[in-house]
Short mmCIF file of C-alpha atoms and ligand atoms in Angstrom, two decimals:
data_model
loop_
_atom_site.label_atom_id
_atom_site.label_comp_id
_atom_site.label_asym_id
_atom_site.label_seq_id
_atom_site.Cartn_x
_atom_site.Cartn_y
_atom_site.Cartn_z
CA MET H 29 0.00 0.00 0.00
CA GLN H 30 2.67 2.41 1.13
CA ARG H 31 4.92 1.25 -1.71
CA ARG H 32 2.22 1.88 -4.28
CA THR H 33 1.67 5.38 -2.98
CA VAL H 34 5.38 6.08 -3.29
CA LEU H 35 5.46 4.73 -6.83
CA ALA H 36 2.42 6.72 -7.84
CA GLY H 37 4.10 9.78 -6.39
CA LEU H 38 7.28 9.18 -8.33
CA GLY H 39 5.28 8.58 -11.47
CA SER H 40 3.55 11.91 -11.19
CA VAL H 41 6.81 13.73 -10.49
CA ALA H 42 8.34 12.17 -13.59
CA ALA H 43 5.31 13.13 -15.67
CA THR H 44 5.47 16.68 -14.38
CA ALA H 45 9.16 17.03 -15.22
CA ALA H 46 8.59 15.67 -18.71
CA GLN H 47 5.64 18.00 -19.20
CA ALA H 48 7.65 20.97 -17.94
CA ALA H 49 10.45 20.15 -20.34
CA GLN H 50 7.93 20.08 -23.15
CA LYS H 51 6.27 23.35 -22.19
CA PRO H 52 6.84 25.72 -25.07
CA ASN H 53 8.53 29.03 -24.33
CA TRP H 54 5.32 31.06 -24.48
CA MET H 55 5.32 30.59 -20.70
CA SER H 56 8.00 32.05 -18.48
CA PRO H 57 10.14 29.42 -16.70
CA ALA H 58 9.74 31.51 -13.51
CA LEU H 59 6.03 30.66 -13.19
CA PRO H 60 5.03 28.20 -10.44
CA ASP H 61 5.20 24.58 -11.63
CA GLY H 62 1.48 24.00 -11.04
CA THR H 63 0.60 26.96 -13.25
CA ARG H 64 2.86 25.78 -16.04
CA ASP H 65 1.46 22.27 -15.87
CA GLU H 66 -2.18 23.30 -15.88
CA ALA H 67 -2.02 26.11 -18.43
CA ILE H 68 -3.10 25.03 -21.88
CA LEU H 69 -3.48 26.86 -25.15
CA VAL H 70 -7.16 27.25 -25.93
CA ARG H 71 -9.26 29.01 -28.53
CA PRO H 72 -12.20 30.60 -26.71
CA PRO H 73 -15.07 31.67 -29.02
CA GLY H 74 -13.87 34.49 -31.29
CA LYS H 75 -10.23 34.16 -30.18
CA GLN H 76 -6.99 32.71 -31.50
CA SER H 77 -4.75 30.72 -29.17
CA LEU H 78 -4.63 32.12 -25.65
CA ILE H 79 -3.15 30.63 -22.47
CA GLN H 80 -5.98 29.40 -20.24
CA LEU H 81 -5.29 29.97 -16.56
CA THR H 82 -8.84 29.31 -15.37
CA ASP H 83 -11.94 28.38 -17.32
CA ARG H 84 -14.69 29.41 -14.85
CA PRO H 85 -14.44 32.36 -14.61
CA PRO H 86 -12.67 32.75 -17.97
CA ASN H 87 -9.08 33.96 -17.47
CA TYR H 88 -6.92 33.74 -20.59
CA GLU H 89 -3.58 35.42 -21.21
CA THR H 90 -1.92 36.52 -24.42
CA PRO H 91 1.20 34.58 -25.49
CA ILE H 92 4.38 36.73 -25.45
CA ASN H 93 5.02 36.61 -29.20
CA ALA H 94 1.75 38.50 -29.87
CA PHE H 95 3.45 41.63 -28.47
CA ALA H 96 5.80 41.92 -31.44
CA ASN H 97 2.99 44.17 -32.77
CA PRO H 98 2.29 47.31 -30.67
CA ILE H 99 -1.44 46.94 -31.36
CA THR H 100 -2.86 43.76 -29.84
CA ALA H 101 -5.29 42.06 -32.21
CA ASN H 102 -8.84 41.60 -30.88
CA ASP H 103 -8.60 37.84 -31.27
CA ARG H 104 -5.38 37.71 -29.21
CA PHE H 105 -6.45 40.16 -26.50
CA PHE H 106 -6.40 38.71 -22.96
CA VAL H 107 -9.57 38.00 -21.00
CA ARG H 108 -10.11 38.52 -17.28
CA TYR H 109 -13.30 37.90 -15.27
CA HIS H 110 -13.85 37.68 -11.53
CA LEU H 111 -17.20 35.93 -11.69
CA ALA H 112 -18.39 33.07 -13.82
CA ALA H 113 -21.83 34.26 -14.94
CA VAL H 114 -20.77 36.04 -18.14
CA PRO H 115 -23.81 37.17 -20.14
CA THR H 116 -24.23 35.54 -23.56
CA MET H 117 -24.34 37.59 -26.76
CA GLU H 118 -28.06 36.72 -26.89
CA GLU H 119 -28.59 38.14 -23.39
CA LEU H 120 -26.71 41.31 -24.34
CA LYS H 121 -28.98 42.00 -27.32
CA ASP H 122 -31.31 44.38 -25.50
CA TRP H 123 -28.49 46.11 -23.68
CA SER H 124 -28.95 49.65 -22.38
CA LEU H 125 -26.97 51.99 -20.16
CA THR H 126 -28.47 54.02 -17.31
CA VAL H 127 -26.81 57.11 -15.83
CA GLY H 128 -28.07 58.52 -12.54
CA GLY H 129 -27.18 58.42 -8.86
CA ASP H 130 -27.71 60.58 -5.77
CA ALA H 131 -25.33 63.24 -7.10
CA ALA H 132 -27.01 63.44 -10.53
CA ASP H 133 -29.79 65.88 -11.40
CA ARG H 134 -31.80 63.17 -13.19
CA ALA H 135 -31.62 59.56 -14.38
CA VAL H 136 -31.19 58.93 -18.10
CA LYS H 137 -31.12 55.76 -20.18
CA PHE H 138 -29.28 55.19 -23.46
CA ALA H 139 -29.60 52.54 -26.14
CA MET H 140 -26.65 51.73 -28.42
CA ALA H 141 -28.22 53.86 -31.19
CA ASP H 142 -28.23 56.91 -28.85
CA LEU H 143 -24.53 56.49 -28.11
CA LYS H 144 -23.73 56.24 -31.82
CA LYS H 145 -26.00 59.12 -33.01
CA ASN H 146 -26.17 61.70 -30.24
CA PHE H 147 -22.59 61.93 -28.99
CA THR H 148 -19.21 62.93 -30.41
CA GLN H 149 -17.24 59.77 -31.19
CA VAL H 150 -13.68 59.89 -29.85
CA GLU H 151 -10.69 57.56 -30.04
CA VAL H 152 -7.82 56.73 -27.69
CA THR H 153 -5.04 54.18 -28.03
CA ALA H 154 -4.39 52.76 -24.59
CA VAL H 155 -2.96 49.79 -22.72
CA CYS H 156 -5.36 47.71 -20.65
CA GLN H 157 -3.23 45.83 -18.14
CA CYS H 158 -4.39 43.73 -15.23
CA SER H 159 -2.98 44.87 -11.86
CA GLY H 160 -1.81 41.30 -11.35
CA ASN H 161 0.01 40.95 -14.67
CA ARG H 162 3.21 38.94 -13.91
CA ARG H 163 1.90 37.93 -10.47
CA GLY H 164 3.06 34.39 -11.26
CA LEU H 165 6.66 35.70 -11.31
CA PHE H 166 6.51 36.94 -7.71
CA ASP H 167 9.10 35.24 -5.54
CA PRO H 168 7.92 34.13 -3.02
CA HIS H 169 4.71 33.33 -4.85
CA VAL H 170 1.51 35.09 -3.79
CA PRO H 171 -2.04 33.76 -4.22
CA GLY H 172 -4.27 34.93 -7.07
CA VAL H 173 -4.47 34.20 -10.79
CA GLU H 174 -0.84 33.29 -11.60
CA TRP H 175 -0.46 35.50 -14.68
CA GLY H 176 2.72 35.43 -16.72
CA TYR H 177 3.58 38.33 -19.04
CA GLY H 178 0.41 38.53 -21.08
CA ALA H 179 -2.40 39.92 -18.91
CA MET H 180 -2.31 43.09 -21.00
CA GLY H 181 -3.01 44.48 -24.44
CA ASN H 182 -3.01 47.75 -26.37
CA ALA H 183 -5.90 48.72 -28.64
CA VAL H 184 -7.49 51.67 -30.40
CA TRP H 185 -10.68 52.26 -28.40
CA ARG H 186 -13.52 54.28 -29.88
CA GLY H 187 -16.69 55.48 -28.25
CA VAL H 188 -18.14 58.41 -26.33
CA ARG H 189 -16.70 60.52 -23.56
CA LEU H 190 -17.84 59.50 -20.10
CA LYS H 191 -18.12 63.19 -19.22
CA ASP H 192 -20.58 63.77 -22.09
CA LEU H 193 -22.81 60.98 -20.73
CA LEU H 194 -22.52 62.42 -17.22
CA ALA H 195 -23.47 65.88 -18.51
CA LYS H 196 -26.81 64.51 -19.76
CA ALA H 197 -27.61 63.38 -16.22
CA GLY H 198 -26.14 66.52 -14.64
CA VAL H 199 -23.36 66.29 -12.06
CA LYS H 200 -24.08 68.02 -8.74
CA SER H 201 -21.32 69.91 -6.95
CA ASP H 202 -21.25 67.41 -4.06
CA ALA H 203 -20.35 64.45 -6.32
CA VAL H 204 -17.39 62.45 -4.97
CA GLU H 205 -17.20 59.31 -7.10
CA VAL H 206 -18.74 57.75 -10.18
CA TRP H 207 -19.83 54.12 -9.69
CA PHE H 208 -19.89 51.47 -12.41
CA ALA H 209 -21.67 48.14 -12.84
CA GLY H 210 -21.58 45.56 -15.61
CA ALA H 211 -23.95 42.83 -16.79
CA ASP H 212 -21.89 39.88 -15.52
CA GLY H 213 -22.47 38.49 -12.06
CA PRO H 214 -21.75 35.80 -9.52
CA VAL H 215 -23.03 32.26 -9.83
CA MET H 216 -23.65 32.06 -6.08
CA PRO H 217 -25.80 34.85 -4.57
CA ALA H 218 -23.44 35.16 -1.58
CA THR H 219 -20.59 36.40 -3.83
CA PRO H 220 -20.57 40.20 -4.10
CA PRO H 221 -21.07 41.41 -7.71
CA PHE H 222 -18.03 43.10 -9.31
CA ARG H 223 -18.44 46.88 -9.01
CA LYS H 224 -15.84 49.65 -9.24
CA SER H 225 -15.73 53.43 -8.95
CA LEU H 226 -13.58 56.37 -10.08
CA PRO H 227 -12.87 59.77 -8.54
CA VAL H 228 -15.25 62.30 -10.10
CA ALA H 229 -12.32 64.40 -11.40
CA LEU H 230 -10.98 61.47 -13.40
CA ALA H 231 -14.43 60.61 -14.74
CA GLN H 232 -14.51 64.13 -16.24
CA ARG H 233 -11.19 63.69 -18.08
CA ASP H 234 -11.53 63.97 -21.89
CA ASP H 235 -9.93 60.60 -22.67
CA VAL H 236 -11.95 58.45 -20.26
CA ILE H 237 -14.49 56.87 -22.59
CA VAL H 238 -17.29 54.35 -22.87
CA ALA H 239 -15.92 52.35 -25.78
CA THR H 240 -18.14 50.51 -28.23
CA SER H 241 -15.35 49.62 -30.65
CA MET H 242 -11.87 48.13 -30.40
CA ASN H 243 -9.39 48.29 -33.29
CA GLY H 244 -12.19 49.25 -35.67
CA GLN H 245 -14.49 46.35 -34.73
CA PRO H 246 -17.31 45.98 -32.21
CA LEU H 247 -15.90 44.89 -28.83
CA PRO H 248 -15.33 41.12 -28.72
CA HIS H 249 -17.83 39.32 -26.50
CA LEU H 250 -15.26 38.50 -23.79
CA ASN H 251 -13.73 42.01 -23.82
CA GLY H 252 -16.96 43.68 -22.75
CA PHE H 253 -19.46 43.71 -25.64
CA PRO H 254 -21.28 45.95 -26.36
CA ALA H 255 -19.68 48.74 -24.25
CA ARG H 256 -16.90 49.04 -21.70
CA LEU H 257 -15.15 51.73 -19.76
CA VAL H 258 -11.65 52.77 -20.90
CA VAL H 259 -9.50 54.52 -18.29
CA PRO H 260 -6.14 55.30 -19.93
CA GLY H 261 -3.21 55.01 -17.52
CA TRP H 262 -5.18 53.13 -14.81
CA THR H 263 -4.98 49.37 -14.40
CA GLY H 264 -7.59 47.15 -16.05
CA THR H 265 -9.72 46.65 -12.93
CA TYR H 266 -11.47 49.99 -13.57
CA TRP H 267 -12.26 49.17 -17.22
CA MET H 268 -15.77 47.85 -16.50
CA LYS H 269 -17.00 45.46 -19.21
CA HIS H 270 -20.61 44.98 -20.38
CA LEU H 271 -21.20 48.36 -18.71
CA THR H 272 -24.89 48.79 -17.80
CA SER H 273 -25.05 51.32 -14.98
CA ILE H 274 -23.25 54.54 -14.06
CA GLU H 275 -24.07 56.35 -10.82
CA VAL H 276 -22.75 59.72 -9.76
CA SER H 277 -22.41 59.43 -6.01
CA THR H 278 -21.96 61.67 -2.98
CA LYS H 279 -20.31 58.74 -1.18
CA PRO H 280 -17.30 56.47 -1.63
CA MET H 281 -18.22 52.99 -2.92
CA THR H 282 -18.07 50.26 -0.29
CA ASN H 283 -17.73 46.59 -1.25
CA PHE H 284 -15.19 43.77 -1.28
CA TRP H 285 -13.71 44.78 -4.67
CA VAL H 286 -12.80 48.31 -3.57
CA GLN H 287 -12.18 47.91 0.17
CA LYS H 288 -10.41 44.55 0.34
CA ALA H 289 -9.16 43.68 -3.16
CA TYR H 290 -7.08 45.85 -5.49
CA ARG H 291 -5.22 47.69 -2.76
CA VAL H 292 -1.52 48.38 -2.23
CA PRO H 293 0.42 49.73 0.76
CA ALA H 294 -0.13 53.52 0.98
CA GLY H 295 2.38 55.51 -1.08
CA MET H 296 4.23 52.49 -2.45
CA PHE H 297 3.74 53.48 -6.10
CA PRO H 298 3.70 56.96 -7.72
CA VAL H 299 0.35 58.51 -8.71
CA ASP H 300 -0.57 61.88 -10.22
CA LEU H 301 -4.24 61.76 -9.25
CA PRO H 302 -4.76 60.28 -5.77
CA PHE H 303 -8.03 58.38 -5.32
CA ALA H 304 -8.51 60.28 -2.06
CA SER H 305 -12.03 59.05 -1.26
CA GLN H 306 -10.73 55.45 -1.22
CA ASN H 307 -7.37 55.99 0.51
CA ASP H 308 -6.92 54.97 4.14
CA SER H 309 -3.85 55.34 6.32
CA ALA H 310 -2.52 51.83 5.59
CA THR H 311 -3.57 51.15 2.00
CA TRP H 312 -4.51 52.89 -1.23
CA PRO H 313 -6.41 51.46 -4.15
CA ILE H 314 -4.13 50.39 -7.00
CA THR H 315 -4.65 52.98 -9.73
CA GLU H 316 -1.98 54.19 -12.16
CA MET H 317 0.29 51.68 -13.90
CA VAL H 318 4.08 51.62 -13.45
CA VAL H 319 6.64 51.99 -16.24
CA ASN H 320 7.42 48.63 -17.81
CA SER H 321 8.66 46.83 -20.92
CA LEU H 322 8.37 43.42 -22.51
CA ILE H 323 10.62 41.59 -24.96
CA ALA H 324 8.35 39.80 -27.47
CA ALA H 325 11.15 38.39 -29.62
CA PRO H 326 13.28 36.37 -29.42
CA LEU H 327 11.56 33.97 -27.02
CA ASP H 328 13.39 32.63 -23.98
CA GLY H 329 15.44 29.57 -24.92
CA ALA H 330 15.60 30.39 -28.65
CA LYS H 331 18.60 29.33 -30.75
CA VAL H 332 20.17 32.08 -32.84
CA GLY H 333 23.02 32.33 -35.35
CA ARG H 334 26.36 34.05 -34.76
CA SER H 335 25.37 36.98 -36.93
CA GLY H 336 23.00 37.88 -34.10
CA PHE H 337 19.32 38.73 -33.78
CA THR H 338 16.99 41.66 -33.28
CA VAL H 339 15.25 42.27 -29.96
CA ARG H 340 11.67 43.53 -30.42
CA GLY H 341 9.22 44.53 -27.76
CA VAL H 342 6.98 47.16 -26.24
CA ALA H 343 7.22 49.63 -23.38
CA TRP H 344 4.48 51.58 -21.59
CA ASP H 345 3.76 53.59 -18.46
CA ARG H 346 0.90 55.45 -16.78
CA GLY H 347 0.55 58.19 -19.38
CA HIS H 348 3.74 60.23 -19.45
CA GLY H 349 5.04 58.33 -22.45
CA ILE H 350 8.29 56.45 -22.98
CA LYS H 351 11.55 58.38 -23.16
CA THR H 352 14.05 55.57 -23.71
CA VAL H 353 14.35 51.81 -23.77
CA GLU H 354 17.77 50.23 -23.25
CA VAL H 355 18.69 46.66 -24.11
CA SER H 356 21.47 44.52 -22.64
CA PHE H 357 23.00 41.51 -24.39
CA ASP H 358 25.34 40.61 -21.51
CA GLY H 359 23.06 39.99 -18.56
CA GLY H 360 22.83 43.64 -17.52
CA LYS H 361 26.55 44.56 -17.52
CA THR H 362 26.20 47.02 -20.42
CA TRP H 363 23.15 48.69 -21.96
CA LYS H 364 22.52 50.19 -25.38
CA PRO H 365 19.65 52.48 -26.41
CA ALA H 366 17.01 50.77 -28.55
CA GLU H 367 15.30 52.39 -31.48
CA LEU H 368 11.76 53.48 -30.61
CA GLY H 369 8.91 52.80 -33.03
CA ARG H 370 6.02 55.05 -33.98
CA ASP H 371 4.49 57.09 -31.17
CA LEU H 372 0.87 55.92 -30.79
CA GLY H 373 0.20 58.24 -27.84
CA ASN H 374 1.27 58.45 -24.21
CA TYR H 375 -1.11 55.72 -23.02
CA ALA H 376 -0.16 53.23 -25.74
CA PHE H 377 2.54 50.61 -26.16
CA ARG H 378 5.73 52.11 -27.62
CA SER H 379 7.51 49.53 -29.72
CA PHE H 380 11.30 49.22 -29.61
CA SER H 381 13.94 47.20 -31.42
CA LEU H 382 17.69 46.71 -31.36
CA ALA H 383 20.01 44.42 -33.33
CA SER H 384 22.62 42.57 -31.30
CA GLY H 385 25.28 42.46 -34.00
CA ALA H 386 27.65 39.47 -34.25
CA LEU H 387 27.90 37.37 -31.08
CA PRO H 388 30.29 34.73 -29.74
CA PRO H 389 28.84 31.21 -29.41
CA GLY H 390 27.24 30.29 -26.08
CA PRO H 391 24.44 31.66 -23.91
CA CYS H 392 23.44 35.30 -24.32
CA VAL H 393 21.35 36.88 -21.55
CA VAL H 394 19.03 39.56 -22.91
CA SER H 395 17.20 42.22 -20.92
CA ALA H 396 15.34 45.49 -21.56
CA ARG H 397 14.49 48.47 -19.34
CA ALA H 398 12.35 51.51 -20.03
CA VAL H 399 12.36 55.07 -18.69
CA SER H 400 9.25 57.27 -18.86
CA ASN H 401 9.15 60.95 -19.81
CA LYS H 402 8.64 61.61 -16.10
CA GLY H 403 12.01 59.93 -15.41
CA GLU H 404 10.45 56.87 -13.77
CA THR H 405 12.39 53.63 -14.19
CA GLN H 406 11.60 49.95 -13.85
CA ALA H 407 12.18 48.40 -10.42
CA VAL H 408 15.69 47.02 -9.86
CA ALA H 409 14.32 44.56 -7.28
CA LEU H 410 10.75 43.32 -6.95
CA VAL H 411 8.52 45.74 -5.01
CA ARG H 412 6.72 43.16 -2.88
CA ASN H 413 3.08 43.71 -1.97
CA PRO H 414 0.58 41.17 -0.63
CA ALA H 415 -1.62 40.90 -3.73
CA GLY H 416 1.23 40.66 -6.25
CA TYR H 417 0.56 43.85 -8.22
CA HIS H 418 2.74 46.09 -10.41
CA HIS H 419 5.56 43.65 -11.20
CA ASN H 420 7.96 45.68 -13.33
CA VAL H 421 11.37 44.13 -12.77
CA PRO H 422 13.17 44.00 -16.15
CA GLN H 423 12.60 40.67 -17.85
CA THR H 424 15.67 38.59 -18.63
CA LEU H 425 15.84 35.75 -21.10
CA THR H 426 18.59 33.52 -22.39
CA VAL H 427 19.16 32.61 -26.01
CA THR H 428 21.82 30.25 -27.30
CA VAL H 429 24.20 31.48 -29.98
CA ALA H 430 25.47 28.62 -32.15
N1 MTE I 124 -17.83 43.48 -15.97
C1 MTE I 124 -16.55 43.24 -15.65
N2 MTE I 124 -15.64 44.12 -16.03
C2 MTE I 124 -14.34 43.90 -15.76
C3 MTE I 124 -13.91 42.78 -15.02
C4 MTE I 124 -14.90 41.85 -14.61
O1 MTE I 124 -14.63 40.83 -13.96
N3 MTE I 124 -16.22 42.11 -14.96
N4 MTE I 124 -12.57 42.62 -14.73
C5 MTE I 124 -11.73 43.83 -14.78
C6 MTE I 124 -10.30 43.52 -14.77
S1 MTE I 124 -9.62 43.14 -13.26
C7 MTE I 124 -9.50 43.64 -15.89
S2 MTE I 124 -7.85 43.38 -15.79
C8 MTE I 124 -10.09 43.97 -17.21
C9 MTE I 124 -9.68 42.97 -18.25
O2 MTE I 124 -10.20 43.32 -19.50
P1 MTE I 124 -10.27 42.24 -20.67
O3 MTE I 124 -10.95 41.02 -20.14
O4 MTE I 124 -11.00 42.90 -21.79
O5 MTE I 124 -8.86 41.93 -21.08
O6 MTE I 124 -11.51 44.04 -17.16
C10 MTE I 124 -12.04 44.67 -16.02
N5 MTE I 124 -13.45 44.83 -16.19
MO1 MO I 125 -7.35 42.87 -13.47
#
């Protein structure tokens, strides 16, 4: 009996090692073993291959090589849900959006046709990144969805200004926050529905929009069809999908998602617009992203020729724009400035590239680091926080020159 247990144990260890060895390099080797073993490439409806981290609720990340393009294709864009009851396309057919609240003069209701006909259509190119992107690389590991590098994407969002919608309802002078709800919900009634809020000053910013289109197409089902909030510079948690209700409020929102989740130690990360109504002495809500970069090519473990290779990737921050990206081909001993690609706006991915030139045979450790126009740099050492947010330590990968 005991012997059999031991054998079974050994068998599973052997299987795991073999599986790990086979894992393609679209997953970082730094991810926890369990995550690497369970993650599979799937094609959710309307999507190309994505890495499935959980199925219910749907949590799918974008493979690294998709970031060789600074615009993330709709069918490669990552998917993140907290709760499993995602409305079907059929259920979203008679969608409408209400705007009201105790700090609004009146309640108004919009159909899709109203949004398209009666409002100025505006566009913003912006990165949507989950707060927990790269959480799986935290050492020691922290609980949560163990994302690798791909819980993010950059798209051209088109829709109407949030402030124009708010103006139709009328914003009273005692408004503190704007509250948002979407059409998805919990499977069990005891689970609190996912709701988020924004400071009223941010909700009035010109580039905060209710998007109905993404890269020239209607929003994909799993990215918030038919309308979602876009909050350039702020992490994805505020980008409410399947948006159905907006309330202008005299009070700070109170629920699990704002008071317990999505918080970081007070003052740990720089912000331009404090979310004062949600700050307490110990913790602040996570809001603005941190400067970061990702190498999309070559992939970790690739074999390259002695004539060298070109590093390609993207860099982004919280809206100041990218000043420089430097690349190292010697494990961080020396750095060279990369060439920056087209400027798609301060909230967008900035592509970069740099050719290595001829290289001696053997391992070559590649890394990249970005600096924002505000002078902010990527973390030299991991900035630990309990929920595993804002990982922006420069990525390193090893290629073999032969
Ligand atoms: N309705 C709804 N909106 C939501 C969420 C959700 O669970 N439900 N998750 C948020 C989080 S945490 C992130 S990171 C982004 C992810 O957007 P995506 O699924 O389009 O990539 O959606 C945000 N909006
Ligand atoms: Mo997120």
